[in-house]
Short mmCIF file of C-alpha atoms and ligand atoms in Angstrom, two decimals:
data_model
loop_
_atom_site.label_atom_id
_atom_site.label_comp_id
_atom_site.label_asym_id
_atom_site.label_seq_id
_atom_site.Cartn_x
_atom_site.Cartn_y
_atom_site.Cartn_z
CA UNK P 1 0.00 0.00 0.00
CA UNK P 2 1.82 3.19 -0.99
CA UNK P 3 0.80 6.00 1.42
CA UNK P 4 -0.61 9.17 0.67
CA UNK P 5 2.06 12.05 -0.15
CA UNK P 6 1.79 14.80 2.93
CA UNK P 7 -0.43 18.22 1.76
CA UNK P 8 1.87 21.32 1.37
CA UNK P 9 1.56 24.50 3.28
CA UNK P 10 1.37 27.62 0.85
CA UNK P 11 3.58 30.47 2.79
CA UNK P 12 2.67 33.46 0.75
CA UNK P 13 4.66 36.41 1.77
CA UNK P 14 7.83 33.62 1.38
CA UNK P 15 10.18 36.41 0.25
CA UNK P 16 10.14 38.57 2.84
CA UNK P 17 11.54 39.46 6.37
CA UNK P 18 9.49 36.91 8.51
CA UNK P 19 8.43 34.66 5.50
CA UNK P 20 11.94 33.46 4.44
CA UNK P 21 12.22 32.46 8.02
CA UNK P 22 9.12 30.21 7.91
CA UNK P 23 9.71 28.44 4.81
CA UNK P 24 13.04 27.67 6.21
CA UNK P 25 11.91 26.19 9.74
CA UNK P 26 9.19 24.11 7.64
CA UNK P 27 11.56 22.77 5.65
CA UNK P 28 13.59 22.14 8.97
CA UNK P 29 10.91 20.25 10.40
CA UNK P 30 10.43 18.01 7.34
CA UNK P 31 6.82 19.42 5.83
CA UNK P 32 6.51 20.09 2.42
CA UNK P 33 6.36 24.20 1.26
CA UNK P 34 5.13 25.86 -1.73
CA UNK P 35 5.96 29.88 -1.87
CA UNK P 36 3.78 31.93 -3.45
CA UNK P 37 5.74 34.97 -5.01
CA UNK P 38 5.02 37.38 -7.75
CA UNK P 39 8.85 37.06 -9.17
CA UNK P 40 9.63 33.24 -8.88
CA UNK P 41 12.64 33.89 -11.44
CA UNK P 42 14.25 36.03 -8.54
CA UNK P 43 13.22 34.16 -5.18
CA UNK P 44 15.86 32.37 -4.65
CA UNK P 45 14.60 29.42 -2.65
CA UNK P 46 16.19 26.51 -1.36
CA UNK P 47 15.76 23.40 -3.97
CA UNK P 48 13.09 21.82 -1.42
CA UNK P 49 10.81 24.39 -1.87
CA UNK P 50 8.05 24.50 -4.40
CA UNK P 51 8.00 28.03 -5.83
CA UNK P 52 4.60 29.45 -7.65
CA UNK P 53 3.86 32.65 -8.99
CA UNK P 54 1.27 34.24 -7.74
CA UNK P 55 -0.40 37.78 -6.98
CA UNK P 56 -3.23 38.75 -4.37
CA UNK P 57 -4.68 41.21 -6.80
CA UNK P 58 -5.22 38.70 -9.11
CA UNK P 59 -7.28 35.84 -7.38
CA UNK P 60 -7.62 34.14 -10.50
CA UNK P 61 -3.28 33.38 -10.36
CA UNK P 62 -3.75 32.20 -6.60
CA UNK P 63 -5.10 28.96 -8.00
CA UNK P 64 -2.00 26.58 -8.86
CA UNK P 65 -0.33 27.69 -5.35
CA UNK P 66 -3.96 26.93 -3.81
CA UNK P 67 -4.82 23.55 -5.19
CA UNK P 68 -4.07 20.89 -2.62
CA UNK P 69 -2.96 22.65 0.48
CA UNK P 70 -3.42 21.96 4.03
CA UNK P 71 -2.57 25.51 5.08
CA UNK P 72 -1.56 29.08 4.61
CA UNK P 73 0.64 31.16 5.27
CA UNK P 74 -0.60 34.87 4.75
CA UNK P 75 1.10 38.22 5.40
CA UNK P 76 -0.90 40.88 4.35
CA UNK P 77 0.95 44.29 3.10
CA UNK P 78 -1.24 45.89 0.50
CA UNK P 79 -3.70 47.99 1.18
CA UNK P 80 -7.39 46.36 1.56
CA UNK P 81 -8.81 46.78 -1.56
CA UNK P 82 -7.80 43.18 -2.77
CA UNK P 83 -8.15 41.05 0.25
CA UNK P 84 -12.03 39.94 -0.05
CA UNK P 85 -11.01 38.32 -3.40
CA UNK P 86 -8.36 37.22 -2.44
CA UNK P 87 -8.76 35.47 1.06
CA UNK P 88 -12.29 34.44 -0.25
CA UNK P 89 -10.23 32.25 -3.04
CA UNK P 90 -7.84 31.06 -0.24
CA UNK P 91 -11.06 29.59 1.95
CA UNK P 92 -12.15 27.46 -1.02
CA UNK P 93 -9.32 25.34 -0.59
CA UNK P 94 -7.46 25.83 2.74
CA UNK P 95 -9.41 24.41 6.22
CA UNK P 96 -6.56 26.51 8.21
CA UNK P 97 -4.62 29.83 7.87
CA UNK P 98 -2.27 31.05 10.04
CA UNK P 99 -2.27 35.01 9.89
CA UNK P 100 0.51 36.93 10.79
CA UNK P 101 -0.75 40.46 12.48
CA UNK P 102 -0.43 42.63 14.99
CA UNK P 103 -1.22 43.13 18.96
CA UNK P 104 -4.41 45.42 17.88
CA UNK P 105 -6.50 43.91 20.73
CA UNK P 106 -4.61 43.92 23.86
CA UNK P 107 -5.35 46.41 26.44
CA UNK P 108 -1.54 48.34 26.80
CA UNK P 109 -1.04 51.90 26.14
CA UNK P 110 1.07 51.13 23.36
CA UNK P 111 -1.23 48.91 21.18
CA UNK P 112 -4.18 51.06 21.74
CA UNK P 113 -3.51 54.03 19.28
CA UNK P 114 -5.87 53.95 16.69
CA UNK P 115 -4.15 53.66 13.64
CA UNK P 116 -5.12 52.15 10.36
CA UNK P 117 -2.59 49.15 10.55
CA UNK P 118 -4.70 47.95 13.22
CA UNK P 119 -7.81 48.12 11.12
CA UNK P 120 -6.42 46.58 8.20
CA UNK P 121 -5.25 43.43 10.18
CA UNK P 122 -8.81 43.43 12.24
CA UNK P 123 -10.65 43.66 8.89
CA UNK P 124 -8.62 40.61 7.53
CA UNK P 125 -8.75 38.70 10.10
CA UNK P 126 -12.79 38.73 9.90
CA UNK P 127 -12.37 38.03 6.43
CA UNK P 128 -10.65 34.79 7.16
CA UNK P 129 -13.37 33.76 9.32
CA UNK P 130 -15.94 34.92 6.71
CA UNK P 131 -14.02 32.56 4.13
CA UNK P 132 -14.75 29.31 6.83
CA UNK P 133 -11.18 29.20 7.58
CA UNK P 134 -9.81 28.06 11.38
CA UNK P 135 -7.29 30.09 11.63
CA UNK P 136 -4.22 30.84 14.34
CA UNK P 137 -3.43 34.58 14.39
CA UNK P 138 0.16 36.05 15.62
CA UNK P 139 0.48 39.06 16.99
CA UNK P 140 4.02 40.05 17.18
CA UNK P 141 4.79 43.17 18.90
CA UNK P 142 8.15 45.15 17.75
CA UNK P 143 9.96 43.52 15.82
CA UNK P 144 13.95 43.52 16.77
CA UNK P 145 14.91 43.97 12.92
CA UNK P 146 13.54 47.15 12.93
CA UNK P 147 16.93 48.31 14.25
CA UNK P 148 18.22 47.47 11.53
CA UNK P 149 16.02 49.44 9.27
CA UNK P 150 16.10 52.87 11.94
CA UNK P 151 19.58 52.75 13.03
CA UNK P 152 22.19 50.53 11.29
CA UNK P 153 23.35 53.08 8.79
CA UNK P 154 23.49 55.57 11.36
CA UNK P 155 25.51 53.62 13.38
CA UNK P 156 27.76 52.18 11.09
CA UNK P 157 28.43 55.85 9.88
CA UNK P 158 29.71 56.11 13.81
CA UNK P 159 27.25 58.93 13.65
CA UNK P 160 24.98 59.50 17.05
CA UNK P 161 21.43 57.97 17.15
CA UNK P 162 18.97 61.26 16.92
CA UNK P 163 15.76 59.87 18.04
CA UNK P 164 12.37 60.90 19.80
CA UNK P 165 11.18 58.91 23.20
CA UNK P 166 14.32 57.59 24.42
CA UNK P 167 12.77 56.54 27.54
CA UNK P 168 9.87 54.45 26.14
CA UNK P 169 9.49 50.73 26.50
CA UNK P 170 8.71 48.34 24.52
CA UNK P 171 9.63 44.79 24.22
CA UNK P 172 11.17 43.78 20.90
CA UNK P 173 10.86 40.04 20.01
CA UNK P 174 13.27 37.96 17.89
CA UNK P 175 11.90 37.69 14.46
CA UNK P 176 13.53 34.54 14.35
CA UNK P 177 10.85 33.92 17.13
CA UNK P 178 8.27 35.31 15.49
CA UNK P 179 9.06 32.66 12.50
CA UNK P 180 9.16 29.48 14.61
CA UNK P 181 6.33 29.69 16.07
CA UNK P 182 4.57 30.60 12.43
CA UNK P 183 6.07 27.13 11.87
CA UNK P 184 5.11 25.45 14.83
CA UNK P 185 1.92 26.35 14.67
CA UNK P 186 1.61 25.41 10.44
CA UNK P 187 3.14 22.39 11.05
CA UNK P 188 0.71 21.75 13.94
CA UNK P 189 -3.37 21.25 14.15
CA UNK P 190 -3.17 21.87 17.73
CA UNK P 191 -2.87 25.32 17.50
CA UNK P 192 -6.06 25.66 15.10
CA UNK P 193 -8.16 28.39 16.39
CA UNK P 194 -5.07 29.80 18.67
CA UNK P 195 -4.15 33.69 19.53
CA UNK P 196 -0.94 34.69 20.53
CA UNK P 197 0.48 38.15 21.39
CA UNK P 198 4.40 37.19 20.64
CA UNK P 199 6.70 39.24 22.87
CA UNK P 200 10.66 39.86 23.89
CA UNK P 201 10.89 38.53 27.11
CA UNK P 202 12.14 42.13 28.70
CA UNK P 203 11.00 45.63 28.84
CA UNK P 204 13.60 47.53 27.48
CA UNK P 205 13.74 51.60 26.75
CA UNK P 206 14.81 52.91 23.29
CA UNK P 207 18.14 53.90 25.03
CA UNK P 208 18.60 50.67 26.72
CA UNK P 209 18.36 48.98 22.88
CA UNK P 210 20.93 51.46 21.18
CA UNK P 211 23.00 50.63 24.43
CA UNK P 212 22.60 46.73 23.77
CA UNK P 213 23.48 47.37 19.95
CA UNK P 214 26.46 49.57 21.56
CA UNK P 215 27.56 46.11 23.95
CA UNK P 216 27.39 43.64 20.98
CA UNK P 217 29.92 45.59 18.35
CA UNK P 218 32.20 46.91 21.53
CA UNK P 219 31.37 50.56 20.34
CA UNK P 220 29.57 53.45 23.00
CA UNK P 221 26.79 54.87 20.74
CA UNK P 222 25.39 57.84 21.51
CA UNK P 223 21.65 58.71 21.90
CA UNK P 224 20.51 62.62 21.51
CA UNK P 225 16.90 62.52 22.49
CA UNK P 226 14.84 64.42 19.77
CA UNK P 227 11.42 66.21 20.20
CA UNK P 228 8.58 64.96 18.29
CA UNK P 229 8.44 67.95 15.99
CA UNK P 230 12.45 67.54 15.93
CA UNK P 231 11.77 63.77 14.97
CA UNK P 232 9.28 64.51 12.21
CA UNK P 233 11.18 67.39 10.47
CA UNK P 234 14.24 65.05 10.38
CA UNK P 235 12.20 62.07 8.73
CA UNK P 236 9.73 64.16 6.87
CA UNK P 237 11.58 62.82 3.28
CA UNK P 238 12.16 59.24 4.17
CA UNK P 239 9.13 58.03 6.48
CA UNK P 240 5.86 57.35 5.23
CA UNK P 241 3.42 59.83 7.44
CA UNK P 242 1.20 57.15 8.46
CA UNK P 243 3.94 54.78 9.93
CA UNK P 244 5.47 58.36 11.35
CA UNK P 245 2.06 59.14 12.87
CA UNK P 246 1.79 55.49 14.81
CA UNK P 247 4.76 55.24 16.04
CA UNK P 248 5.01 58.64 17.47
CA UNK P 249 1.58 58.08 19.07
CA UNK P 250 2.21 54.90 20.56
CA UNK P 251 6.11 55.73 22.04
CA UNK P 252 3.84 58.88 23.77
CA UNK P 253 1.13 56.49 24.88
CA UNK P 254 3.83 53.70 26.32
CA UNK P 255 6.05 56.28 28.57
CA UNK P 256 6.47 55.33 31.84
CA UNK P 257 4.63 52.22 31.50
CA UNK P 258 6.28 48.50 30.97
CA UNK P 259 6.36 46.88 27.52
CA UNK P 260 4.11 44.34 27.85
CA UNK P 261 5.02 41.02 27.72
CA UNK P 262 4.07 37.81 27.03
CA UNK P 263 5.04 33.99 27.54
CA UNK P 264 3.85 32.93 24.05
CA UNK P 265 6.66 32.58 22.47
CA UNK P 266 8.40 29.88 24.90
CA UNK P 267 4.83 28.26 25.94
CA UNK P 268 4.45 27.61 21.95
CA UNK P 269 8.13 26.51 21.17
CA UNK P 270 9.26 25.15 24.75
CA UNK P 271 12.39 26.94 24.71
CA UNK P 272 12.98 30.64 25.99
CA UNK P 273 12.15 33.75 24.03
CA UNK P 274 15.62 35.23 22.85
CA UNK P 275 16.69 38.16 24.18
CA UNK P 276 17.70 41.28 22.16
CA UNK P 277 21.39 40.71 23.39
CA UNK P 278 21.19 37.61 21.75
CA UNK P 279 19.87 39.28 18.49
CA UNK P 280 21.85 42.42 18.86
CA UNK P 281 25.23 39.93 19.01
CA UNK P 282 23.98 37.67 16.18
CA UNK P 283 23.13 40.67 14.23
CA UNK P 284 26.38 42.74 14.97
CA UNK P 285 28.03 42.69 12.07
CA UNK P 286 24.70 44.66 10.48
CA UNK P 287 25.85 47.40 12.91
CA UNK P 288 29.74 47.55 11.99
N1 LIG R 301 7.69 45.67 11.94
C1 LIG R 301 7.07 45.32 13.05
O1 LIG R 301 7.53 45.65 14.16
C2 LIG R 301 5.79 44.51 12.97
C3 LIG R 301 5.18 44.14 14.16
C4 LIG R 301 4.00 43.39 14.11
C5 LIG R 301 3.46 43.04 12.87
N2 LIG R 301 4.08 43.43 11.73
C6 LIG R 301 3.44 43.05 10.44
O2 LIG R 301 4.31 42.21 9.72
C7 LIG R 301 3.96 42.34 8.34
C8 LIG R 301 5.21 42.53 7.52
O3 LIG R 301 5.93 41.33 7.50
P1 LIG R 301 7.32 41.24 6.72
O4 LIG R 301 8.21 42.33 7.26
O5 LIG R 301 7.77 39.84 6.76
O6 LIG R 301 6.86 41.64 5.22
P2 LIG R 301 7.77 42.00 4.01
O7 LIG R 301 9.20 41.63 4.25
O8 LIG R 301 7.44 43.40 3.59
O9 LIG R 301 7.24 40.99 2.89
C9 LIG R 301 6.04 41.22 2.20
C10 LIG R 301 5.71 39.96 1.41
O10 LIG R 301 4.42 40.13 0.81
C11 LIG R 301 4.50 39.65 -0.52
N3 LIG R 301 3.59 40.44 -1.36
C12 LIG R 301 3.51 41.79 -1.43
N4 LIG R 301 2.57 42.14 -2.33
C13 LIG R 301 2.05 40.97 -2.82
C14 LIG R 301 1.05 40.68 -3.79
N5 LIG R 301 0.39 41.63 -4.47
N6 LIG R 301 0.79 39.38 -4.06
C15 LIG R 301 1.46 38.38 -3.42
N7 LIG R 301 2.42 38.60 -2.47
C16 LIG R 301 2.71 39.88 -2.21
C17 LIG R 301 5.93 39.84 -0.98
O11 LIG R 301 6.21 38.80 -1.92
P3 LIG R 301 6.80 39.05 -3.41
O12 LIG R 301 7.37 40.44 -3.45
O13 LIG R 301 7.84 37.97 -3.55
O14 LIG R 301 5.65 38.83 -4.32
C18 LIG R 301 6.72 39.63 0.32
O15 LIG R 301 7.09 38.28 0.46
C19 LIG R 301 3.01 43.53 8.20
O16 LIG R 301 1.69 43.07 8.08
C20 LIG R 301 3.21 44.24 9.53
O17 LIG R 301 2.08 44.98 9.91
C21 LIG R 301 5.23 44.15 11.75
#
């Protein structure tokens, strides 16, 4: 009797910052991946991985990465206008999808400026469950990478960090975290229907994190605390407004409160949440 080949999970969003990650720890843990890209030709996947081509705005070219899936793997960076079509065509064929969002519902100063991220992942998310679809939602908080994308240049210039809210906390998790338990939780029923708010495990200020970055490449880096208006005039040609406007609102809301923090990521995976020392030294050479 030959037995029946395992169903694929479709990670859509496979190119990216968290996808790559998750196609990688599926692979690890032995279940078949397809990738759903718009540029297969430039992916660059390992040989393991079944690449299709594929575009949200055109449901029609979800198909072939659809057909015979167990699960997906959806990050959402568009605006709206395409995801009814789009998750709608996902539901006909996936039972589960694992969404990758944001901390929109938990009651902490910092997650509770409205801002229209938070609707757009609230909106798909009811869209998934309007499609018949279990699904398991993450909710990272900050990411560690961003570091890389506010300060890595500035530091490696040896230039000082110029920043707004150097006191406020947050607690940035490990997107290397953030990826495993995507995985996990793919590669696993038993989170069907799950909700997890995916922390660091510490509360750390902005100038505690530029000092961290500072411990990992041997280097003192300096911090010169900006004003709001300061901060906005100095990113008004490089920052979209809207991602400007949230983050200023939510460093305001945070100060002198905790990051809040959860034990998702090590009650999911069994093994600690890494720190942002740990990512901070594995991510030095970024930095230098
Ligand atoms: N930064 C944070 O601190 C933070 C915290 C919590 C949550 N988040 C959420 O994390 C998400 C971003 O994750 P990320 O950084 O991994 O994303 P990313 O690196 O920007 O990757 C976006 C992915 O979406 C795919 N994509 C874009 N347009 C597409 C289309 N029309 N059709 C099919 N695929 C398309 C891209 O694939 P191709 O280009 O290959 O087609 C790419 O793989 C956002 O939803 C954000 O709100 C971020």
């Amino acid at each position: 009797m030959t037995r029946a080949e395992p169903e694929p999970v479709l990670v859509a969003g496979g190119t990216g910052r968290v996808g790559r990650m998750v196609v990688d720890q599926l692979l690890e843990a032995g279940v078949p991946v397809r990738a759903l890209t718009r540029q297969p030709a430039t992916a660059a996947f390992p040989a393991a991985v079944e690449v299709v081509r594929g575009d949200f705005t055109i449901p029609d070219s979800l198909e072939e990465g659809l057909r015979g899936v167990s699960a997906v793997f959806l990050v959402w960076t568009l605006p709206f206008a395409a995801a009814p079509a789009a998750i709608e065509r996902m539901g006909r064929h996936a039972r589960r999808m694992v969404f990758l969002s944001a901390p929109h519902r938990t009651p902490h100063p910092f997650f509770q400026q409205p801002n229209p991220m938070a609707k757009l992942h609230a909106d798909i998310e009811q869209l998934i469950t309007d499609a018949g679809m279990i699904s398991t939602v993450i909710r990272p908080g900050m990411f560690a990478s961003n570091a890389l994308h506010w300060w890595a240049s500035t530091i490696r210039s040896g230039h000082a960090i110029r920043w707004p809210y150097g006191a406020a906390e947050t607690a940035p998790v490990d997107d290397r975290d953030v990826a495993a338990v995507a995985a996990r939780v793919l590669a696993d029923e038993g989170h069907a229907g799950g909700d997890y708010v995916l922390t660091g495990p510490e509360s750390l200020s902005q100038v505690e994190q530029v000092r961290i970055i500072g411990t990992a490449i041997g280097r003192d880096i300096k911090f010169e605390e900006l004003s709001p208006d300061e901060f906005r005039r100095e990113t008004a040609d490089t920052w979209p407004r809207p991602v400007l406007d949230m983050l200023l609102a939510a460093w305001d809301a945070t100060m002198g409160h905790p990051a809040y923090i959860t034990s998702s990521v090590s009650d999911v995976l069994g093994t600690p949440a890494r720190t942002f020392h740990q990512w901070a030294t594995d991510h030095a050479s970024a930095f230098t």
